[in-house]
Amino acid sequence: MTVPRIAWLPGDGIGVECCEAARLVLDAAGFKAEYTHGDIGWEFWRKEGDALPPRTLDLLKSTDCAFFGAITSKPAGEALKELAPSLQGLGLSYRSPIVRMRQLLDLYICQRPCRALKGNPLNYRDDIDIVVFRENTEGMYIGVEFNQAPASFFNEPAMQRIPRDAAISIRSVTRQASRRIVEAAFEFAVKNGRRKVTAVHKANVLRATCGVFLEAAKEAAARFPQIQFETANVDAICMWLIKNPQNYDVIVTTNLFGDILSDLCAQLVGGMGFAYSGNIGSSYAVFEPTHGSAPKYAGQYKV
């Protein structure tokens, strides 16, 4: 029997000891795999100008999946200041390695289960069992931003009231990407005996982008009549998740909203340390905890 080949990416901060703990569990459970270490993280940004070096991308392409620890990310100005002197002034810009992996490998599903573990005193309620499906490749995280927008932007009538020195981030939502993430949520619900899927949006304000997502969600839902389907505005569901989290089952949404909602749901079951994440595509997957690198705790084995 061929054992799976896993790219092992500890990354920064507590990611190192979290990966060590994960290996202890996997080995104790008798899980057999071939692990290959990969370079990723802030160290490689500072000395090479790339937090996800090409050799690591090659490793990902030659393995079956990856296990990722944590990453340190800093604002653009700080990132540039920490580059090695030989890399200063070369026009380099930092981009999150996990975001790049999601996009380059088309890991369009971010699946984040948030389940209350029996006996956990930090549970908000003991009957919480929510799975968040987050579209992972587009939305606000496509990485197209301008500290000052190109002059051509202001030829559009809608841009006339925007100051010329405004920073602008682009949000891209496509029907195809929206359809496949909603279908993935419904397929999971059917396979796992789930009762309901909630599509989260803000189409009353973000009419173009959330409108596309909502239309695609309704079209996909029509093909799964056995699963209850509902929609909710993102601000409203934040309130209802705090008030009645037991009423929710599978949540599907766009990239930024999914990032926020999955952290909220994690706190309902004890915090970020009790949540985990799968970044899943049609031919590859990267698995990770949902917390950050927590540099102040690095090497202390407290987390």
PDB file of N, CA and C in Angstrom, residues 7-11 15 66-70 286-289:
ATOM      1  N   ALA A   7       3.665  17.275   2.582  1.00  0.00           N
ATOM      2  CA  ALA A   7       4.571  18.412   2.757  1.00  0.00           C
ATOM      3  C   ALA A   7       4.364  18.962   4.164  1.00  0.00           C
ATOM      4  N   TRP A   8       5.435  19.046   4.929  1.00  0.00           N
ATOM      5  CA  TRP A   8       5.364  19.443   6.340  1.00  0.00           C
ATOM      6  C   TRP A   8       5.892  20.865   6.464  1.00  0.00           C
ATOM      7  N   LEU A   9       5.008  21.805   6.788  1.00  0.00           N
ATOM      8  CA  LEU A   9       5.326  23.231   6.738  1.00  0.00           C
ATOM      9  C   LEU A   9       5.104  23.879   8.102  1.00  0.00           C
ATOM     10  N   PRO A  10       6.059  23.791   9.022  1.00  0.00           N
ATOM     11  CA  PRO A  10       5.862  24.351  10.369  1.00  0.00           C
ATOM     12  C   PRO A  10       5.654  25.858  10.378  1.00  0.00           C
ATOM     13  N   GLY A  11       6.398  26.589   9.563  1.00  0.00           N
ATOM     14  CA  GLY A  11       6.212  28.028   9.486  1.00  0.00           C
ATOM     15  C   GLY A  11       6.813  28.782  10.646  1.00  0.00           C
ATOM     16  N   GLY A  15       3.764  27.711  15.323  1.00  0.00           N
ATOM     17  CA  GLY A  15       3.524  26.711  14.293  1.00  0.00           C
ATOM     18  C   GLY A  15       4.480  25.541  14.405  1.00  0.00           C
ATOM     19  N   ALA A  66      -0.616  18.872   2.290  1.00  0.00           N
ATOM     20  CA  ALA A  66       0.332  19.563   3.163  1.00  0.00           C
ATOM     21  C   ALA A  66      -0.280  19.780   4.535  1.00  0.00           C
ATOM     22  N   PHE A  67       0.606  19.803   5.543  1.00  0.00           N
ATOM     23  CA  PHE A  67       0.215  20.176   6.903  1.00  0.00           C
ATOM     24  C   PHE A  67       0.987  21.440   7.244  1.00  0.00           C
ATOM     25  N   PHE A  68       0.251  22.479   7.592  1.00  0.00           N
ATOM     26  CA  PHE A  68       0.820  23.818   7.754  1.00  0.00           C
ATOM     27  C   PHE A  68       0.622  24.291   9.189  1.00  0.00           C
ATOM     28  N   GLY A  69       1.675  24.869   9.786  1.00  0.00           N
ATOM     29  CA  GLY A  69       1.602  25.297  11.173  1.00  0.00           C
ATOM     30  C   GLY A  69       0.995  26.665  11.366  1.00  0.00           C
ATOM     31  N   ALA A  70       1.769  27.704  11.164  1.00  0.00           N
ATOM     32  CA  ALA A  70       1.274  29.076  11.329  1.00  0.00           C
ATOM     33  C   ALA A  70       2.223  30.026  10.619  1.00  0.00           C
ATOM     34  N   VAL A 286      -4.443  21.557   1.864  1.00  0.00           N
ATOM     35  CA  VAL A 286      -3.534  22.028   2.908  1.00  0.00           C
ATOM     36  C   VAL A 286      -4.334  22.129   4.199  1.00  0.00           C
ATOM     37  N   PHE A 287      -3.869  21.436   5.234  1.00  0.00           N
ATOM     38  CA  PHE A 287      -4.572  21.426   6.516  1.00  0.00           C
ATOM     39  C   PHE A 287      -3.792  22.246   7.535  1.00  0.00           C
ATOM     40  N   GLU A 288      -4.522  22.971   8.380  1.00  0.00           N
ATOM     41  CA  GLU A 288      -3.868  23.901   9.301  1.00  0.00           C
ATOM     42  C   GLU A 288      -4.752  24.178  10.511  1.00  0.00           C
ATOM     43  N   PRO A 289      -4.145  24.630  11.622  1.00  0.00           N
ATOM     44  CA  PRO A 289      -4.942  25.223  12.692  1.00  0.00           C
ATOM     45  C   PRO A 289      -5.409  26.599  12.225  1.00  0.00           C
TER      46      PRO A 289
END
